Coordinates of C-alpha atoms and ligand atoms in Angstrom, one line a residue:
M1 CA 114.4 -152.5 141.5
L2 CA 114.9 -149.0 142.8
E3 CA 117.1 -148.8 145.6
V4 CA 116.7 -147.0 148.8
A5 CA 119.1 -145.3 151.3
A6 CA 118.9 -142.5 154.0
A7 CA 121.7 -140.0 154.4
A8 CA 122.0 -136.8 156.4
T9 CA 122.0 -134.3 153.2
V10 CA 120.9 -134.0 149.8
P11 CA 123.3 -135.6 147.8
D12 CA 124.7 -133.8 144.5
G13 CA 123.3 -134.6 141.1
V14 CA 120.1 -135.8 142.2
A15 CA 117.4 -135.3 139.5
A16 CA 114.5 -134.4 141.8
I17 CA 113.9 -133.3 145.4
G18 CA 110.5 -134.5 147.0
I19 CA 109.0 -132.2 150.0
P20 CA 106.1 -133.6 151.7
V21 CA 103.3 -131.3 152.6
I22 CA 100.4 -131.1 154.8
A23 CA 97.0 -129.7 153.8
G24 CA 95.7 -127.5 156.2
V25 CA 91.8 -127.4 157.1
A26 CA 89.9 -125.0 154.8
D27 CA 88.9 -121.6 156.3
E28 CA 86.0 -120.2 155.7
D29 CA 87.4 -116.9 155.5
E30 CA 89.7 -117.9 152.9
G31 CA 86.8 -118.9 150.6
G32 CA 87.5 -122.4 151.6
R33 CA 90.8 -122.3 150.4
A34 CA 93.1 -124.9 152.3
A35 CA 95.8 -123.4 153.9
L36 CA 99.5 -125.6 153.5
E37 CA 101.6 -126.3 156.1
W38 CA 105.3 -127.4 155.6
P39 CA 106.3 -130.1 158.1
V40 CA 109.9 -129.3 156.6
R41 CA 111.0 -126.2 158.7
P42 CA 114.6 -125.5 159.3
D43 CA 114.9 -126.7 162.7
G44 CA 113.1 -130.0 161.5
V45 CA 115.8 -131.5 159.5
A46 CA 119.3 -131.3 158.6
G47 CA 119.8 -127.7 158.2
A48 CA 122.1 -128.5 154.8
A49 CA 118.9 -130.2 153.6
T50 CA 116.6 -127.2 153.8
D51 CA 119.4 -124.8 152.8
A52 CA 119.8 -126.6 149.6
V53 CA 116.2 -126.5 148.7
R54 CA 115.9 -123.1 149.5
A55 CA 118.7 -122.1 147.2
L56 CA 117.1 -123.5 144.5
L57 CA 113.7 -122.0 144.5
T58 CA 113.4 -118.5 142.9
D59 CA 111.0 -117.3 145.6
T60 CA 108.9 -118.7 148.2
P61 CA 105.8 -120.1 146.9
D62 CA 103.3 -118.4 148.7
E63 CA 99.9 -119.9 149.2
A64 CA 98.3 -118.0 146.6
W65 CA 100.5 -118.9 144.2
L66 CA 100.2 -122.5 145.0
H67 CA 96.5 -122.3 144.9
G68 CA 96.4 -121.0 141.5
Q69 CA 98.6 -123.8 140.5
G70 CA 95.7 -125.8 141.4
F71 CA 97.8 -127.6 144.3
S72 CA 96.1 -128.2 147.7
A73 CA 98.3 -131.0 149.0
A74 CA 95.6 -133.5 148.5
K75 CA 97.0 -137.0 149.1
G76 CA 99.1 -138.7 146.2
T77 CA 99.5 -135.3 144.3
S78 CA 102.5 -133.5 143.5
L79 CA 103.6 -130.1 141.9
A80 CA 106.8 -129.0 140.6
L81 CA 108.1 -125.5 142.0
R82 CA 109.9 -123.0 140.2
V83 CA 113.7 -123.5 140.6
A84 CA 116.4 -121.0 139.4
S85 CA 118.0 -123.5 137.0
G86 CA 117.3 -127.2 137.1
P87 CA 117.9 -130.1 137.7
P88 CA 117.1 -130.7 140.4
S89 CA 113.3 -129.9 140.2
V90 CA 111.4 -129.2 143.8
L91 CA 108.4 -131.3 144.1
L92 CA 105.7 -130.6 146.8
L93 CA 104.2 -133.9 147.8
G94 CA 100.8 -133.7 149.1
L95 CA 99.8 -135.8 152.3
G96 CA 96.5 -134.4 152.7
P97 CA 94.9 -132.9 156.2
Q98 CA 96.9 -133.7 159.3
A99 CA 93.6 -135.3 160.6
G100 CA 93.7 -139.0 159.5
L101 CA 97.5 -139.1 158.1
D102 CA 98.6 -142.4 158.0
L103 CA 101.2 -144.6 156.5
E104 CA 99.3 -145.0 153.5
R105 CA 99.5 -141.3 152.7
W106 CA 103.3 -141.6 153.1
R107 CA 103.2 -144.5 150.2
L108 CA 101.4 -142.5 147.8
A109 CA 103.7 -139.3 148.4
A110 CA 107.0 -141.8 147.7
A111 CA 105.0 -143.2 144.5
A112 CA 103.8 -139.7 143.3
L113 CA 107.5 -138.6 143.9
V114 CA 109.2 -141.3 141.7
R115 CA 106.5 -141.0 139.0
A116 CA 106.7 -137.2 138.8
A117 CA 110.4 -137.7 138.4
G118 CA 110.0 -139.4 135.3
E119 CA 111.9 -141.7 133.1
G120 CA 115.3 -140.2 133.2
G121 CA 116.5 -142.5 135.7
G122 CA 118.9 -141.2 138.3
T123 CA 118.6 -140.2 142.1
V124 CA 115.7 -138.7 143.8
A125 CA 115.7 -137.0 147.2
L126 CA 112.8 -137.1 149.8
V127 CA 113.1 -134.4 152.5
V128 CA 111.5 -136.1 156.0
P129 CA 110.8 -134.2 159.1
D130 CA 112.3 -135.5 162.3
D131 CA 109.3 -136.6 163.8
P132 CA 107.1 -137.9 160.8
P133 CA 103.5 -137.7 161.5
G134 CA 101.4 -140.6 160.6
G135 CA 103.3 -143.6 162.4
A136 CA 106.4 -144.7 164.1
L137 CA 109.3 -143.5 162.1
V138 CA 110.4 -147.3 161.3
E139 CA 106.8 -147.5 160.1
V140 CA 106.7 -144.3 157.8
A141 CA 110.4 -145.2 156.7
A142 CA 109.0 -148.9 155.3
A143 CA 105.9 -146.9 153.9
I144 CA 108.1 -144.6 151.9
A145 CA 110.4 -147.6 150.5
E146 CA 107.2 -149.3 149.6
G147 CA 105.5 -146.4 147.8
A148 CA 108.8 -145.7 145.8
M149 CA 109.8 -149.3 145.1
L150 CA 106.2 -150.3 143.6
G151 CA 105.7 -147.0 142.1
T152 CA 108.3 -147.7 139.9
Y153 CA 107.3 -151.5 139.3
R154 CA 107.0 -152.7 135.8
F155 CA 106.2 -156.1 133.9
D156 CA 108.1 -155.6 130.5
A157 CA 109.6 -158.7 130.2
Y158 CA 107.6 -159.4 126.9
R159 CA 108.2 -156.3 125.3
S160 CA 110.4 -156.3 122.5
T161 CA 111.4 -152.7 122.8
R162 CA 112.8 -151.5 126.2
T163 CA 110.6 -149.0 128.0
P164 CA 111.9 -146.1 129.1
G165 CA 114.0 -146.5 132.7
H166 CA 112.7 -145.0 135.9
V167 CA 114.4 -143.4 138.7
E168 CA 117.0 -145.9 140.0
R169 CA 117.6 -144.6 143.4
L170 CA 115.8 -142.7 146.4
V171 CA 117.7 -141.1 149.3
V172 CA 115.6 -140.2 152.3
V173 CA 117.4 -137.2 153.7
G174 CA 116.7 -136.5 157.5
R175 CA 117.9 -137.0 161.0
G176 CA 117.1 -140.2 162.9
E177 CA 117.1 -143.9 162.3
W178 CA 115.6 -144.1 158.8
A179 CA 117.9 -146.9 157.6
E180 CA 116.1 -150.0 159.1
G181 CA 112.6 -149.0 158.2
L182 CA 113.6 -148.8 154.5
R183 CA 115.4 -151.8 154.9
R184 CA 112.1 -153.6 156.1
G185 CA 110.0 -151.8 153.2
A186 CA 112.3 -153.0 150.6
A187 CA 112.2 -156.4 151.4
A188 CA 108.3 -156.1 151.4
A189 CA 108.4 -154.5 148.2
A190 CA 110.7 -156.8 146.7
A191 CA 108.6 -159.8 148.0
T192 CA 105.5 -157.9 146.4
A193 CA 107.5 -157.4 143.0
F194 CA 108.6 -160.8 143.0
A195 CA 104.9 -162.2 143.4
R196 CA 103.5 -159.6 140.9
D197 CA 106.0 -160.8 138.1
L198 CA 104.8 -164.4 138.8
I199 CA 101.4 -163.5 138.4
N200 CA 101.9 -161.2 135.5
T201 CA 103.7 -164.1 133.4
P202 CA 101.2 -165.6 130.8
A203 CA 99.8 -168.7 131.7
G204 CA 101.2 -170.5 128.8
D205 CA 104.5 -169.8 130.3
L206 CA 104.1 -170.0 133.6
T207 CA 102.5 -173.9 133.9
P208 CA 102.2 -175.7 137.5
R209 CA 105.6 -177.1 136.7
V210 CA 107.4 -173.8 135.8
L211 CA 105.9 -172.2 139.1
A212 CA 107.1 -174.6 141.3
E213 CA 110.5 -174.5 139.7
R214 CA 110.7 -170.7 139.9
V215 CA 109.9 -170.9 143.7
R216 CA 112.6 -173.7 144.3
E217 CA 115.2 -171.2 142.8
R218 CA 113.7 -168.1 144.9
L219 CA 114.2 -170.2 148.0
S220 CA 117.4 -171.8 147.5
G221 CA 120.0 -170.2 149.6
V222 CA 117.3 -168.4 151.7
D223 CA 118.6 -169.2 155.5
G224 CA 115.9 -171.2 157.5
T225 CA 113.9 -172.2 154.5
T226 CA 113.0 -175.7 153.2
V227 CA 110.8 -176.3 149.9
E228 CA 109.1 -179.8 148.8
V229 CA 107.5 -179.9 145.6
W230 CA 105.0 -183.0 145.1
D231 CA 104.3 -184.1 141.4
E232 CA 101.2 -185.6 140.3
H233 CA 102.2 -189.2 141.7
R234 CA 103.0 -188.1 145.0
I235 CA 99.8 -186.0 144.9
A236 CA 97.6 -189.3 144.1
E237 CA 99.6 -191.1 147.0
E238 CA 98.6 -188.2 149.1
R239 CA 94.7 -188.6 148.0
L240 CA 94.4 -185.2 147.3
G241 CA 91.5 -185.7 145.6
G242 CA 90.0 -182.0 144.8
L243 CA 93.8 -181.4 143.1
L244 CA 93.6 -184.2 141.0
A245 CA 89.8 -183.7 139.9
V246 CA 90.7 -180.2 138.9
A247 CA 93.8 -181.5 137.0
R248 CA 92.1 -184.1 134.9
G249 CA 90.8 -181.6 132.4
S250 CA 94.5 -180.4 131.5
A251 CA 97.3 -181.6 129.6
E252 CA 99.6 -180.1 132.1
P253 CA 100.5 -182.0 135.4
P254 CA 99.5 -180.5 138.8
R255 CA 102.2 -179.9 141.4
L256 CA 101.9 -179.0 145.4
V257 CA 104.5 -176.8 146.9
R258 CA 104.9 -177.1 150.4
A259 CA 107.8 -174.5 151.9
S260 CA 108.6 -173.6 155.4
Y261 CA 110.5 -171.0 157.4
T262 CA 112.0 -171.4 160.9
P263 CA 113.4 -168.5 162.5
P264 CA 116.9 -169.0 163.7
G265 CA 116.9 -170.6 167.3
Q266 CA 113.4 -171.7 167.5
V267 CA 112.3 -174.4 169.7
T268 CA 109.8 -176.3 167.7
E269 CA 107.8 -177.3 170.8
T270 CA 107.2 -173.9 172.0
G271 CA 107.4 -172.0 169.4
R272 CA 104.4 -170.8 167.3
H273 CA 103.3 -171.7 163.6
V274 CA 101.4 -170.4 161.1
V275 CA 100.5 -172.3 157.9
L276 CA 99.4 -170.2 155.1
V277 CA 97.4 -171.5 152.1
G278 CA 97.5 -170.3 148.5
K279 CA 94.8 -171.1 145.7
G280 CA 97.3 -171.7 142.5
I281 CA 95.1 -171.9 139.4
T282 CA 97.6 -171.2 136.8
F283 CA 94.8 -170.6 134.2
D284 CA 91.3 -170.8 135.1
S285 CA 89.2 -171.3 131.9
G286 CA 86.2 -172.7 133.9
G287 CA 87.0 -176.5 132.8
L288 CA 83.5 -177.7 131.1
S289 CA 81.5 -175.2 132.9
L290 CA 83.3 -172.9 130.4
K291 CA 83.9 -169.2 131.4
P292 CA 83.0 -166.6 128.4
A293 CA 85.6 -165.1 126.5
E294 CA 85.6 -162.1 128.4
G295 CA 85.8 -163.8 131.7
M296 CA 88.7 -165.6 130.8
M297 CA 91.0 -162.8 130.0
T298 CA 92.6 -161.9 133.4
M299 CA 92.5 -165.5 134.4
K300 CA 96.2 -166.0 134.6
T301 CA 95.8 -164.1 137.8
D302 CA 94.2 -167.1 139.4
M303 CA 97.4 -168.2 141.1
S304 CA 97.6 -165.0 143.0
G305 CA 97.0 -166.5 146.3
A306 CA 100.0 -169.3 145.7
A307 CA 102.4 -166.6 144.4
I308 CA 101.3 -164.5 147.4
V309 CA 102.2 -167.0 150.3
L310 CA 105.2 -168.3 148.7
S311 CA 106.6 -164.6 148.2
V312 CA 105.7 -163.9 151.7
L313 CA 107.5 -167.1 152.9
A314 CA 110.7 -166.0 151.0
A315 CA 110.7 -162.7 152.5
C316 CA 110.0 -164.0 156.1
A317 CA 114.0 -164.2 157.0
D318 CA 114.3 -160.6 155.7
L319 CA 111.5 -159.1 157.8
R320 CA 112.7 -161.4 161.1
V321 CA 109.4 -163.0 161.3
P322 CA 109.5 -164.7 165.0
V323 CA 107.3 -167.6 163.9
K324 CA 107.3 -170.7 162.0
V325 CA 105.8 -170.5 158.8
T326 CA 104.4 -172.9 156.3
A327 CA 103.1 -172.0 152.9
I328 CA 101.2 -174.7 151.0
A329 CA 100.2 -174.1 147.5
P330 CA 98.3 -176.8 145.0
L331 CA 99.1 -175.7 141.6
T332 CA 97.0 -176.9 138.6
E333 CA 95.2 -175.5 135.6
N334 CA 91.5 -175.9 135.2
M335 CA 90.6 -176.7 131.6
P336 CA 88.2 -178.4 129.7
G337 CA 90.0 -181.5 128.3
G338 CA 88.9 -184.9 127.2
R339 CA 89.3 -186.3 130.5
A340 CA 87.9 -183.3 132.4
Q341 CA 85.8 -183.5 135.3
K342 CA 81.9 -183.2 134.5
P343 CA 79.4 -181.6 136.1
G344 CA 77.9 -183.9 138.7
D345 CA 80.9 -186.0 138.9
V346 CA 81.7 -186.7 142.6
F347 CA 85.2 -187.1 143.9
T348 CA 86.6 -187.6 147.6
A349 CA 88.9 -185.3 149.4
R350 CA 92.0 -185.9 151.4
N351 CA 89.8 -185.9 154.7
G352 CA 87.7 -188.4 153.2
A353 CA 84.5 -185.9 152.5
T354 CA 82.8 -186.4 149.2
I355 CA 82.2 -183.4 147.1
E356 CA 79.8 -183.3 144.1
V357 CA 80.9 -180.8 141.4
L358 CA 78.0 -179.0 139.8
N359 CA 80.0 -176.2 138.3
T360 CA 83.6 -177.0 137.3
D361 CA 84.2 -173.3 137.4
A362 CA 84.1 -173.5 141.4
E363 CA 87.5 -174.9 141.1
G364 CA 89.5 -172.9 143.5
R365 CA 87.6 -174.3 146.5
L366 CA 88.3 -177.9 145.6
V367 CA 92.0 -177.4 145.6
L368 CA 92.1 -175.6 148.9
A369 CA 89.9 -178.4 150.6
D370 CA 92.8 -180.6 150.2
A371 CA 95.3 -177.9 151.0
L372 CA 93.6 -177.0 154.0
S373 CA 93.2 -180.9 155.0
L374 CA 97.5 -180.9 154.8
A375 CA 97.5 -177.5 156.9
S376 CA 95.3 -178.9 159.7
E377 CA 97.2 -182.0 159.8
L378 CA 100.1 -180.0 160.9
S379 CA 98.0 -178.6 164.1
P380 CA 99.5 -175.2 163.6
D381 CA 98.5 -172.4 165.8
A382 CA 96.7 -170.3 162.7
I383 CA 95.7 -171.2 159.2
V384 CA 95.2 -168.2 156.9
D385 CA 94.3 -168.7 153.0
V386 CA 94.5 -166.6 150.2
A387 CA 92.5 -167.0 147.1
T388 CA 90.8 -165.4 143.7
L389 CA 88.1 -167.3 144.7
T390 CA 84.4 -165.8 144.0
G391 CA 83.3 -163.0 141.5
A392 CA 80.5 -162.5 144.4
Q393 CA 83.3 -161.1 146.4
V394 CA 83.8 -158.3 143.4
I395 CA 80.0 -157.6 143.7
A396 CA 80.2 -157.2 147.6
L397 CA 83.4 -155.4 148.2
G398 CA 84.9 -154.1 145.0
K399 CA 88.2 -153.8 143.8
G400 CA 89.7 -151.8 146.8
I401 CA 88.5 -154.3 149.7
A402 CA 88.9 -158.0 150.0
A403 CA 86.5 -160.3 151.6
L404 CA 87.8 -161.8 155.3
L405 CA 85.7 -165.1 156.6
G406 CA 86.8 -167.4 159.2
N407 CA 86.5 -169.1 162.4
D408 CA 88.5 -167.0 164.9
R409 CA 87.4 -163.4 165.6
A410 CA 91.1 -162.5 167.3
L411 CA 92.8 -164.0 164.4
M412 CA 90.4 -162.0 162.0
E413 CA 91.0 -159.1 164.1
S414 CA 94.8 -159.1 163.7
L415 CA 94.5 -159.6 159.9
Q416 CA 92.3 -156.3 159.8
E417 CA 94.8 -154.3 161.5
A418 CA 97.6 -155.5 159.7
G419 CA 96.0 -154.7 156.6
D420 CA 95.0 -151.6 157.6
R421 CA 98.4 -150.8 158.5
A422 CA 99.8 -152.1 155.2
G423 CA 97.2 -150.2 152.9
E424 CA 95.4 -153.6 152.1
R425 CA 92.1 -153.2 153.3
V426 CA 90.0 -156.4 154.1
W427 CA 86.5 -156.6 155.5
P428 CA 84.6 -159.2 157.3
L429 CA 81.8 -161.2 156.2
P430 CA 79.9 -163.8 158.3
L431 CA 79.9 -167.5 158.3
P432 CA 76.6 -168.5 159.5
D433 CA 75.9 -171.9 160.3
D434 CA 72.5 -172.0 159.0
Y435 CA 73.8 -171.2 155.4
R436 CA 75.7 -174.5 155.5
E437 CA 72.5 -176.1 153.7
H438 CA 73.3 -173.8 150.8
I439 CA 76.0 -176.5 150.0
D440 CA 73.9 -179.6 150.7
S441 CA 74.1 -182.1 148.1
E442 CA 71.5 -184.5 146.5
V443 CA 74.2 -187.3 146.4
A444 CA 77.4 -186.3 148.2
D445 CA 78.5 -184.8 151.6
M446 CA 78.5 -181.5 150.1
K447 CA 78.1 -179.6 146.6
N448 CA 80.7 -177.3 145.3
I449 CA 78.2 -174.4 144.5
G450 CA 75.5 -172.6 146.7
R451 CA 72.4 -170.8 145.6
A452 CA 72.3 -169.0 142.4
R453 CA 73.2 -165.2 143.0
E454 CA 73.1 -165.8 146.6
A455 CA 76.1 -165.1 149.2
G456 CA 78.2 -166.5 146.9
T457 CA 81.6 -165.5 148.7
I458 CA 80.3 -166.9 152.0
A459 CA 78.8 -170.5 150.6
A460 CA 82.6 -170.9 148.9
A461 CA 83.9 -170.1 152.6
L462 CA 81.5 -172.6 154.3
L463 CA 83.1 -175.2 152.2
L464 CA 86.5 -174.2 153.1
A465 CA 85.4 -174.3 156.8
R466 CA 84.7 -178.2 156.6
F467 CA 88.5 -178.9 155.8
V468 CA 89.5 -177.1 158.6
D469 CA 89.9 -178.9 162.0
A470 CA 89.5 -177.0 165.6
V471 CA 92.5 -174.8 164.2
P472 CA 92.1 -170.9 164.5
W473 CA 91.4 -170.2 160.4
A474 CA 90.7 -167.1 158.4
H475 CA 90.3 -166.7 154.7
L476 CA 91.2 -163.9 152.4
D477 CA 88.9 -163.8 149.2
I478 CA 91.0 -161.3 147.1
A479 CA 89.1 -161.8 143.6
G480 CA 88.7 -158.1 143.1
P481 CA 91.9 -156.6 144.6
A482 CA 94.0 -159.2 142.9
R483 CA 94.1 -156.8 139.8
S484 CA 94.1 -153.2 138.9
E485 CA 93.0 -151.8 135.7
E486 CA 94.8 -148.8 135.9
N487 CA 98.0 -147.2 136.9
S488 CA 97.3 -145.4 140.0
G489 CA 99.5 -144.8 143.2
Y490 CA 102.0 -147.7 143.7
V491 CA 100.1 -149.9 142.1
S492 CA 100.5 -150.8 138.2
K493 CA 97.8 -152.2 135.5
G494 CA 97.7 -155.9 136.2
A495 CA 98.8 -157.9 139.2
T496 CA 98.8 -156.2 142.8
A497 CA 99.9 -158.9 144.7
F498 CA 97.5 -157.7 147.3
G499 CA 97.9 -159.6 150.5
V500 CA 101.8 -159.8 150.6
R501 CA 102.6 -156.8 152.5
A502 CA 99.7 -157.3 155.1
L503 CA 100.9 -160.9 155.5
L504 CA 104.0 -159.8 156.1
D505 CA 103.1 -157.2 158.9
F506 CA 100.7 -159.9 160.4
L507 CA 103.3 -162.3 160.7
A508 CA 106.2 -159.6 162.0
H509 CA 103.6 -158.5 164.7
Y510 CA 102.7 -162.5 165.2
P511 CA 103.3 -163.1 169.4
A512 CA 106.1 -165.7 169.1
K513 CA 104.6 -167.4 172.3
G514 CA 102.1 -166.6 175.0
A515 CA 98.8 -164.7 174.7
A516 CA 96.8 -166.2 171.6
G517 CA 96.2 -164.2 168.7
Ligands
BES1 N1 88.8 -167.6 139.6 C1 87.2 -167.5 140.1 C2 86.8 -166.3 140.5 C3 87.2 -164.9 140.0 C4 86.4 -164.1 139.5 C5 88.5 -164.4 140.2 C6 86.9 -162.8 138.8 C7 88.7 -163.0 140.1 C8 87.8 -162.3 139.2 C9 86.6 -168.6 140.5 O1 87.1 -170.0 140.0 C10 85.3 -168.8 139.9 O2 85.3 -169.0 138.7 N2 84.1 -168.8 140.5 C11 82.9 -168.7 140.3 C12 82.0 -169.9 141.1 C13 80.8 -170.1 140.8 C14 80.8 -170.8 139.7 C15 80.2 -170.8 141.9 C16 82.2 -167.6 140.3 O3 82.4 -166.7 141.3 O4 81.7 -167.0 139.6
MN2 MN1 86.8 -170.7 138.5
ZN3 ZN1 89.3 -169.6 139.6

């Protein structure tokens, strides 16, 4: 992955220098043309940086020229300036208007820089102001590292010819303590990339056994972590009826990964504990309630939740998460083999509840039921589950925003705030008691589907809620945001690993003890 570092001056030999630019508010007298403001002034950054940039330019680009180039400093846009002789090239990076300038705009600016600098490899510099708008300096630094590292993310493990390289190093040039924020952003970006790699790996290669092994390898030698992998025998002994029911149709045995991180010096009795649960369907064919071909094409993505919570766990030490974290990931394929569960079958979940399976394609909630029971048994301070759970989530909120449901308003609010800071938006849906009858079964304690075309995301969450004992719990349905169909900003086509950075932010801000939240 791309490396990030801080420096006081622009290093020699850079391929490009990026300068963030704020768009002014459009002025009627100027025919609605937005004025551009340079946040970088000679007194605003290490003088050498600005001098270096000024020396390169053939002339000072005035507003009229910039507008003639069609550049209005809109967020995520870039414009190459005329330089006397390049390299380096000098790129203006749009941050959008001052109003509403947030961390996300810095991520997009950093991504625009590394994308515009192209495939030549090498180092690029980003000149930053002393007092950056949009957030505390440490947060802006982290955002820049995330945007740049994820902006160059590629999954080419399966290409026979090497795709051309990308920028290898970003140097952030400015005064102040940029290094710590860059380090944190790099850790969050690396966790995201690790999750994306797992999710993008074809399901034929990433079976439950392989996924468990990859996680074990990743965690080996990470301070403060332990990892346990349950095989099919242990899963049966532990009475994980939902995981077993889904796994029946597959030739591949299921696994359950349970990993934990304890911060250095934490006293178990007084320290807080958060359990993360992730849906790990390594391939979702729908089972006997088979999906159409079209709907199956992206279903290697159905283990996103598992990849996300396990990647988060692996990054807890780097991000100095102040609480104990456990990640639980039930892993299985959902296949229509000869021993597959049949519509109408009933199984008993770990907590003793019985579930009638009327549609084998509603499998995520079945494996999560058992995992949430395991989580509740640990009596943690909070449980957060992440799952590509329902097509209805995509209908309700689209691909840009995840659905958030749960039983604890304070927990949900802190997740929403973390999502806003991370640029991973989540929005609450209700969990109404009177909708519980949607999942009433003719024969069992509940059925695994609600009413046709009615509140599908809520019905799924209402089933999950029955497996959470009085523990604060939140559920993130990421069916839409888990995958992107285009390269844009710092997301590339394929897995997004949406949720990794929001969860890391949430955990990093989690009160170690004292007030709830
Ligand atoms: N993994 C799917 C949900 C999904 C759909 C994720 C599209 C990402 C994109 C889930 O297992 C599923 O199939 N859900 C069904 C449930 C239905 C049968 C009640 C759905 O939402 O259609
Ligand atoms: Mn399904
Ligand atoms: Zn699924």
